Amino acid sequence: MSDKTQILPNLLSSLLKPLVFASKDNFAHINTVRRLEGFIEALCKEAHGLIGEGETASPEPAASGAPLTRNGRKAGAGGREREVLSQRFLELRELFKGFDALMKEVKRERIMKALEIVESLKEYLPPVAAPPSIPLPEAESRACNDAANPPLPSLSEAVKNLKKLSTPLQYIKGIGPKFAKRLEKKGLKTVEDVLYFLPIRYEDRRHIKKIKELEAGKNEVSTGEIMAVGEVRYGRRKVFEAIVSDGASLLSLKWFNYKLPYMKKKYKTGERIIFYGMVSAFGHKKEVIHPDVEFIEPDPDSAGSVNFEGIVPVYSQVENLHQKTFRRLARKIADGYAPCAVGCAPERVMKRCGFMAVKDAFLCVHAPEKWDNPPGAPGPPSGKGGPILARRSLTFDELFSLEFGLALKRKAVKREGGLVMRGDGRLEKRLRALLPFTLTASQERVAAEIKKDMAEPHPMNRLIQGDVGSGKTIVSYMAVLNAVESGYQAAIMAPTELLAEQHFLTTHNYSERLGVKTALLTSALGAKEKKKTLNAIKEGEVVFVIGTHALIQKGVSFRNLGLAVIDEQHRFGVVQRAELKRKGAVSSVSPDILVMTATPIPRTLSMTVFGDLDVSIIAELPAGRKPVRTRLLREKDRLEAYGIIRDELKNGGQAYIVYPLVEESEELSLKDATNMKEHLRRDVFGDFSVGLLHGRMKAAEKESAMRDFKDGKIDILVSTTVIEVGVDAPNATVILIEHAERFGLAQLHQLRGRVGRGERRSICLLLAQWTASEDTWKRLRVLEDTTDGFKIAEEDLKIRGPGDFIGTRQSGLPEFRSAEALGDLNLLKEARAAALEFLTNDPLLSSPQAAVIKAVLRERWAGRLELAEIG
């Protein structure tokens, strides 16, 4: 196909870019897209010119040998087609007249209409040809493979390059041990760390203006000669000032923080400089405060081209290093080491998915060349590929690594030998007779899924999600009874002593009546009692153990652990979970693992990030539960909030008042539980008893406070978020959460779940302090609108992104280098599909590509995979 036949389809492709960008994420970026009118008008004009030359597809059947369009039509110009095309492009031009001034809803309608028109235009055009390979500067092209046909790297080459990337920075010429220690404070230890230290933004310094053309309020580049320089006074303030002239106008450069000897040595009259910074007006004179400055004739060691005359990367502050210093370092490492970068996703996968090779991406983000974004799209320049694509490419590669690793974990579990547990159901039958309620349909379904897993000859690895109060504990207890019926021990590990005690209280009475010997193992046990309990566990006298991290400490040995239940799994690191798993090895066979969380995880995220677990959802609350009413209040409503609490107390209810801090903080001007407890007891609720509960209290003190609250001896429990999970007081009917703006939606939902556990209607009061952010109020209003934990989780996910949502440090996932790694669910799903496709095509991981992937995984997952198989 000739270049000419491709011009119109490529124009259409360019036109589509800003429209797709604006429509992404339910039109979230629509107001950031600007200057579309001129952009689309120019494209439409060019299209009209091409249409007149016959750049369309004819409706007649294709003649033999004629090029075909995607619809099987012959390429060529037809009068009717030209007329239709002209009309459609005219409609597009009309849609975007005065676009920037329109209301958001009108913009949305017009973009949707434009997308329809573009789609209809494709019918008349030949298909878009594959884009040509990206031309790179000579220095870069030597280090890069041919993008059109990337060769497969050998395993030895990949291992060698991975070793190069782990080179400590102190061994890089020009850095040394002292400088390396400063960089280490920012987490930069190796050359790979610097490659993944991506710019936070880019500045366009290509357009050098005359001083008279510089606009106040904008970052600008100009040049001139230093006419006068020295320290001057403005009132009491000393300032170092240089007066610069370009022959027609003057401008002042000022520094407020400086070392005089250094500045006098560096800046001298008569030197010609190029400078960049925010232009401001002082009196009738233009000035730039703390500019970036380079001399027109720099010495050979200077890196003027890195800092000017192009698109310049700007990095997050490293120690007190100047941007120029770090920019020069990053560019040096990118030039020297980016060609050695080894991605987890094979280059052919990257290319097929429309991404750059990792080595090219590193060069691109640290050494951007040209602007080529859709008009108005935020972010850095993108050139032919450019930093936006480069960043997404690096993110995709990390996500491919994540999904590939999770798939391997899942595969390994399915291959492991497990314990077959098929209980006779006698204990479960007796338990159901003792329960004062009937299980919901969701509970029955999840219980059946668990029982089916436990009967399989490989270990169960299942996650139970259930909203606050959905009845996860009783379902897990039925799994415990199945293990006991099968002749094995079972254990529940909870993140706090309070939650472990709650589990014990919930199940102990049933266990006694069923004849199931149960023990509570926490650090609060005395030495004598602890020794006795440990011996009973070891000998198998105790068949059901409930505890905290004390369960995985040295000295704890099970006789035949068959089931390990981990509650609130996000509060445990992967190491703790693996330890509990190892405690249960019966003849080197792993126990079944059942993980529970009251933090609903959106399905899109659970499919990807928790891809190594089978997921069960308890989606309904037990019958009779009344939804908790929620109100969002501001500081001016404080007395009203106290009045609501007082009314509830007078009607026989109890209250929680939650604060973000235990004690007063000098750094944060927030109310704290300790001081506010005294204030509330003394000045607000003098007629009622007020108690205190926080994480720094001794276990016995916490237990006493909770027991007194549950027994009704305390009317108001002032607390921190220690009550977030596991506290069950059915008489509590109101909760006031102070500084609600400081908490995530999921955490607020968890706290709200502390009330509404009895028969009475309950209320949650969210007291938020003033904030200028409308997003904060919008976020908090979600809790007013719904009590559905999964809807709240979806909203929380949109706001905070998956990374913050799951907390990678505790999730057992590798640390992600790119900030956006868990910020784009579509990219996450795309990476998952690519990883699973690779595994489907090469299930035995026998290809050379698979060998390289395994080598990269070993580096990135570093002990987290728990898989010997990847070796």
Short mmCIF file of C-alpha atoms in Angstrom, two decimals, residues 241-551:
data_model
loop_
_atom_site.label_atom_id
_atom_site.label_comp_id
_atom_site.label_asym_id
_atom_site.label_seq_id
_atom_site.Cartn_x
_atom_site.Cartn_y
_atom_site.Cartn_z
CA GLU A 241 21.11 39.54 42.21
CA ALA A 242 22.31 39.46 38.62
CA ILE A 243 21.08 41.99 36.04
CA VAL A 244 20.88 40.39 32.59
CA SER A 245 20.53 42.15 29.24
CA ASP A 246 19.83 40.76 25.75
CA GLY A 247 20.74 44.10 24.16
CA ALA A 248 17.18 45.41 24.15
CA SER A 249 15.72 44.69 27.61
CA LEU A 250 16.83 44.03 31.17
CA LEU A 251 15.80 41.33 33.64
CA SER A 252 16.79 40.54 37.20
CA LEU A 253 17.81 37.05 38.44
CA LYS A 254 17.53 36.67 42.23
CA TRP A 255 18.61 34.12 44.82
CA PHE A 256 17.41 34.25 48.42
CA ASN A 257 19.23 31.11 49.61
CA TYR A 258 22.88 31.15 48.62
CA LYS A 259 26.51 31.01 49.73
CA LEU A 260 28.10 34.34 48.83
CA PRO A 261 31.68 33.13 48.06
CA TYR A 262 30.34 30.43 45.70
CA MET A 263 27.96 32.84 43.92
CA LYS A 264 30.64 35.53 43.47
CA LYS A 265 33.00 32.96 42.01
CA LYS A 266 30.40 31.52 39.66
CA TYR A 267 28.67 34.65 38.29
CA LYS A 268 30.78 37.41 36.77
CA THR A 269 30.01 40.49 34.70
CA GLY A 270 30.28 39.88 30.96
CA GLU A 271 29.34 36.17 31.11
CA ARG A 272 26.71 35.06 28.59
CA ILE A 273 24.07 32.77 30.07
CA ILE A 274 20.89 30.89 29.25
CA PHE A 275 18.33 30.72 32.06
CA TYR A 276 14.96 29.15 32.85
CA GLY A 277 12.36 29.76 35.55
CA MET A 278 9.06 31.33 36.56
CA VAL A 279 8.89 34.92 35.37
CA SER A 280 7.40 37.45 37.77
CA ALA A 281 7.06 41.24 37.83
CA PHE A 282 8.60 43.38 40.57
CA GLY A 283 7.67 47.00 40.10
CA HIS A 284 8.15 47.63 36.40
CA LYS A 285 10.92 45.07 36.04
CA LYS A 286 10.77 41.38 35.15
CA GLU A 287 12.59 38.93 37.39
CA VAL A 288 13.19 35.20 37.88
CA ILE A 289 13.70 33.80 41.39
CA HIS A 290 16.18 30.91 41.77
CA PRO A 291 16.52 30.24 38.03
CA ASP A 292 18.24 27.31 36.35
CA VAL A 293 21.31 28.83 34.72
CA GLU A 294 23.88 27.52 32.25
CA PHE A 295 26.73 29.40 30.63
CA ILE A 296 26.63 29.76 26.84
CA GLU A 297 30.11 28.33 26.50
CA PRO A 298 30.18 25.61 29.18
CA ASP A 299 33.28 23.68 30.01
CA PRO A 300 33.57 20.13 28.60
CA ASP A 301 32.23 18.52 31.80
CA SER A 302 29.06 20.58 31.81
CA ALA A 303 25.77 19.11 30.58
CA GLY A 304 24.09 22.14 29.13
CA SER A 305 22.22 20.11 26.54
CA VAL A 306 20.65 18.05 29.30
CA ASN A 307 19.22 21.10 31.03
CA PHE A 308 18.31 23.35 28.08
CA GLU A 309 17.36 23.43 24.41
CA GLY A 310 14.90 20.56 24.69
CA ILE A 311 12.36 18.76 26.81
CA VAL A 312 13.85 18.61 30.30
CA PRO A 313 12.88 15.96 32.89
CA VAL A 314 12.16 17.15 36.44
CA TYR A 315 12.72 14.67 39.28
CA SER A 316 11.46 14.37 42.83
CA GLN A 317 13.85 16.10 45.24
CA VAL A 318 16.86 13.97 46.19
CA GLU A 319 18.53 15.22 49.40
CA ASN A 320 19.54 18.82 48.64
CA LEU A 321 20.86 18.00 45.19
CA HIS A 322 20.20 20.51 42.47
CA GLN A 323 17.99 19.26 39.64
CA LYS A 324 20.86 19.83 37.19
CA THR A 325 23.12 17.51 39.17
CA PHE A 326 20.63 14.68 39.36
CA ARG A 327 19.51 15.19 35.76
CA ARG A 328 23.10 14.80 34.61
CA LEU A 329 23.48 11.63 36.72
CA ALA A 330 20.21 10.09 35.47
CA ARG A 331 21.10 10.84 31.84
CA LYS A 332 24.57 9.32 32.27
CA ILE A 333 23.14 6.11 33.76
CA ALA A 334 20.37 5.92 31.16
CA ASP A 335 22.90 6.26 28.32
CA GLY A 336 25.22 3.67 29.85
CA TYR A 337 22.84 1.11 31.34
CA ALA A 338 19.40 1.38 29.68
CA PRO A 339 20.59 -0.81 26.76
CA CYS A 340 21.25 -3.55 29.36
CA ALA A 341 17.72 -3.41 30.82
CA VAL A 342 15.91 -6.73 30.79
CA GLY A 343 12.12 -6.74 30.86
CA CYS A 344 9.96 -9.55 32.17
CA ALA A 345 7.52 -9.33 29.28
CA PRO A 346 9.20 -10.56 26.07
CA GLU A 347 9.81 -7.80 23.53
CA ARG A 348 7.49 -9.49 21.03
CA VAL A 349 4.68 -9.37 23.62
CA MET A 350 5.44 -5.69 24.30
CA LYS A 351 5.42 -4.90 20.59
CA ARG A 352 2.17 -6.80 19.96
CA CYS A 353 0.47 -4.92 22.82
CA GLY A 354 1.70 -1.60 21.44
CA PHE A 355 4.44 -0.93 24.00
CA MET A 356 8.13 -0.08 23.78
CA ALA A 357 10.93 -2.43 24.80
CA VAL A 358 12.02 -1.73 28.38
CA LYS A 359 15.51 -0.58 27.33
CA ASP A 360 14.02 1.92 24.85
CA ALA A 361 11.49 3.08 27.46
CA PHE A 362 14.25 3.94 29.96
CA LEU A 363 16.12 6.00 27.38
CA CYS A 364 12.92 7.74 26.42
CA VAL A 365 11.80 8.81 29.93
CA HIS A 366 15.23 10.12 30.94
CA ALA A 367 16.11 11.65 27.56
CA PRO A 368 12.88 12.87 25.89
CA GLU A 369 13.24 14.32 22.42
CA LYS A 370 10.00 15.73 20.94
CA TRP A 371 6.46 16.75 21.77
CA ASP A 372 3.71 14.69 20.18
CA ASN A 373 0.78 14.45 22.60
CA PRO A 374 -2.85 14.92 21.65
CA PRO A 375 -3.71 18.61 22.15
CA GLY A 376 -4.52 19.35 25.75
CA ALA A 377 -3.53 15.90 27.05
CA PRO A 378 -1.75 16.34 30.37
CA GLY A 379 1.68 14.91 31.01
CA PRO A 380 5.08 14.89 29.39
CA PRO A 381 6.02 15.07 25.73
CA SER A 382 5.72 11.85 23.85
CA GLY A 383 7.60 12.11 20.56
CA LYS A 384 7.22 9.06 18.33
CA GLY A 385 6.38 6.83 21.24
CA GLY A 386 7.71 9.25 23.83
CA PRO A 387 7.70 9.33 27.63
CA ILE A 388 3.96 8.78 28.09
CA LEU A 389 4.14 5.53 26.14
CA ALA A 390 7.50 4.75 27.75
CA ARG A 391 6.08 5.04 31.27
CA ARG A 392 3.11 2.86 30.36
CA SER A 393 5.51 0.35 28.82
CA LEU A 394 7.50 0.12 32.07
CA THR A 395 4.28 -0.20 34.04
CA PHE A 396 2.99 -2.93 31.73
CA ASP A 397 6.23 -4.84 32.12
CA GLU A 398 5.96 -4.73 35.92
CA LEU A 399 2.34 -5.81 35.82
CA PHE A 400 3.21 -8.66 33.46
CA SER A 401 5.78 -9.74 36.05
CA LEU A 402 3.13 -9.56 38.79
CA GLU A 403 0.53 -11.56 36.90
CA PHE A 404 3.04 -14.12 35.66
CA GLY A 405 4.30 -14.64 39.21
CA LEU A 406 0.78 -15.00 40.62
CA ALA A 407 -0.11 -17.49 37.88
CA LEU A 408 2.95 -19.56 38.76
CA LYS A 409 2.01 -19.49 42.45
CA ARG A 410 -1.47 -20.69 41.64
CA LYS A 411 -0.13 -23.40 39.34
CA ALA A 412 2.30 -24.60 42.00
CA VAL A 413 -0.44 -24.85 44.63
CA LYS A 414 -2.54 -26.97 42.28
CA ARG A 415 0.45 -29.31 41.80
CA GLU A 416 1.30 -29.56 45.52
CA GLY A 417 0.27 -32.61 47.46
CA GLY A 418 -2.46 -31.76 49.97
CA LEU A 419 -4.46 -33.33 52.77
CA VAL A 420 -7.77 -34.85 51.76
CA MET A 421 -10.29 -33.84 54.44
CA ARG A 422 -13.72 -35.34 54.08
CA GLY A 423 -15.42 -35.08 57.47
CA ASP A 424 -18.51 -37.15 58.24
CA GLY A 425 -20.52 -34.00 59.08
CA ARG A 426 -21.47 -35.03 62.62
CA LEU A 427 -19.96 -31.93 64.31
CA GLU A 428 -21.40 -29.58 61.69
CA LYS A 429 -24.86 -31.12 62.13
CA ARG A 430 -24.71 -30.61 65.92
CA LEU A 431 -23.43 -27.03 65.44
CA ARG A 432 -26.36 -26.12 63.18
CA ALA A 433 -28.73 -27.37 65.89
CA LEU A 434 -27.04 -25.07 68.44
CA LEU A 435 -27.06 -21.93 66.28
CA PRO A 436 -29.80 -19.41 67.16
CA PHE A 437 -30.03 -18.40 63.49
CA THR A 438 -30.10 -19.93 60.02
CA LEU A 439 -27.18 -19.40 57.64
CA THR A 440 -27.81 -17.11 54.68
CA ALA A 441 -27.70 -18.46 51.12
CA SER A 442 -24.29 -16.79 50.65
CA GLN A 443 -22.89 -18.48 53.75
CA GLU A 444 -24.20 -21.86 52.63
CA ARG A 445 -22.66 -21.43 49.17
CA VAL A 446 -19.24 -20.40 50.55
CA ALA A 447 -19.28 -23.22 53.12
CA ALA A 448 -19.92 -25.71 50.30
CA GLU A 449 -17.07 -24.24 48.20
CA ILE A 450 -14.69 -24.62 51.15
CA LYS A 451 -15.79 -28.20 51.86
CA LYS A 452 -15.25 -29.09 48.19
CA ASP A 453 -11.74 -27.59 48.26
CA MET A 454 -10.81 -29.46 51.44
CA ALA A 455 -11.77 -32.76 49.82
CA GLU A 456 -9.32 -32.17 46.93
CA PRO A 457 -5.84 -33.82 46.94
CA HIS A 458 -4.07 -30.45 46.69
CA PRO A 459 -3.99 -27.61 49.25
CA MET A 460 -6.92 -25.20 49.45
CA ASN A 461 -5.89 -21.59 48.93
CA ARG A 462 -9.13 -19.61 49.25
CA LEU A 463 -10.03 -16.03 50.13
CA ILE A 464 -13.38 -15.30 51.81
CA GLN A 465 -14.61 -11.76 51.32
CA GLY A 466 -17.51 -10.60 53.40
CA ASP A 467 -18.82 -7.25 54.48
CA VAL A 468 -18.74 -6.24 58.14
CA GLY A 469 -21.09 -8.54 60.06
CA SER A 470 -21.75 -10.91 57.14
CA GLY A 471 -20.90 -14.02 59.18
CA LYS A 472 -17.43 -15.04 57.97
CA THR A 473 -16.41 -16.41 61.38
CA ILE A 474 -19.14 -19.05 61.57
CA VAL A 475 -18.34 -20.20 58.00
CA SER A 476 -14.64 -20.55 58.88
CA TYR A 477 -15.62 -22.39 62.09
CA MET A 478 -17.51 -24.95 60.00
CA ALA A 479 -14.28 -25.50 58.02
CA VAL A 480 -12.47 -25.98 61.34
CA LEU A 481 -14.98 -28.67 62.35
CA ASN A 482 -14.49 -30.42 59.00
CA ALA A 483 -10.72 -30.57 59.65
CA VAL A 484 -11.29 -31.88 63.21
CA GLU A 485 -13.74 -34.54 61.94
CA SER A 486 -11.01 -35.62 59.49
CA GLY A 487 -8.49 -36.09 62.32
CA TYR A 488 -6.47 -32.87 61.90
CA GLN A 489 -5.81 -29.74 63.93
CA ALA A 490 -6.98 -26.28 62.88
CA ALA A 491 -5.77 -22.77 63.73
CA ILE A 492 -7.06 -19.21 63.31
CA MET A 493 -4.44 -16.42 63.24
CA ALA A 494 -5.77 -12.90 63.92
CA PRO A 495 -3.78 -9.64 63.66
CA THR A 496 -4.58 -8.37 67.19
CA GLU A 497 -5.13 -9.91 70.59
CA LEU A 498 -8.50 -8.20 70.73
CA LEU A 499 -9.63 -9.90 67.52
CA ALA A 500 -8.16 -13.26 68.58
CA GLU A 501 -10.08 -13.01 71.87
CA GLN A 502 -13.24 -12.11 69.96
CA HIS A 503 -12.88 -15.24 67.81
CA PHE A 504 -12.31 -17.30 70.94
CA LEU A 505 -15.40 -15.87 72.66
CA THR A 506 -17.51 -16.44 69.51
CA THR A 507 -16.51 -20.11 69.11
CA HIS A 508 -15.49 -21.30 72.60
CA ASN A 509 -19.00 -22.04 73.88
CA TYR A 510 -19.83 -24.04 70.76
CA SER A 511 -16.49 -25.90 70.94
CA GLU A 512 -17.10 -26.91 74.56
CA ARG A 513 -20.54 -28.28 73.79
CA LEU A 514 -19.22 -30.13 70.74
CA GLY A 515 -16.27 -31.58 72.64
CA VAL A 516 -13.67 -29.75 70.53
CA LYS A 517 -10.66 -28.92 72.74
CA THR A 518 -9.83 -25.24 72.04
CA ALA A 519 -6.98 -22.98 73.22
CA LEU A 520 -6.23 -19.26 72.97
CA LEU A 521 -2.54 -18.52 72.35
CA THR A 522 -1.43 -14.90 72.70
CA SER A 523 1.54 -13.08 74.18
CA ALA A 524 -0.63 -12.23 77.21
CA LEU A 525 -0.43 -15.83 78.53
CA GLY A 526 1.70 -16.40 81.63
CA ALA A 527 4.83 -18.55 81.27
CA LYS A 528 3.35 -21.57 83.09
CA GLU A 529 0.04 -21.48 81.24
CA LYS A 530 1.80 -20.90 77.91
CA LYS A 531 4.07 -23.92 78.40
CA LYS A 532 1.08 -26.12 79.23
CA THR A 533 -0.84 -24.87 76.15
CA LEU A 534 2.15 -25.36 73.82
CA ASN A 535 2.62 -28.92 75.02
CA ALA A 536 -1.09 -29.68 74.50
CA ILE A 537 -0.87 -28.34 70.93
CA LYS A 538 2.25 -30.37 70.20
CA GLU A 539 0.71 -33.59 71.54
CA GLY A 540 -2.53 -33.00 69.65
CA GLU A 541 -4.67 -32.72 72.80
CA VAL A 542 -5.77 -29.28 71.62
CA VAL A 543 -7.28 -29.58 68.14
CA PHE A 544 -8.35 -25.97 67.60
CA VAL A 545 -5.97 -23.07 68.32
CA ILE A 546 -6.81 -19.36 68.10
CA GLY A 547 -4.00 -16.83 68.36
CA THR A 548 -2.07 -13.86 67.09
CA HIS A 549 1.40 -13.87 65.50
CA ALA A 550 2.36 -15.87 68.63
CA LEU A 551 1.23 -18.91 66.60
#
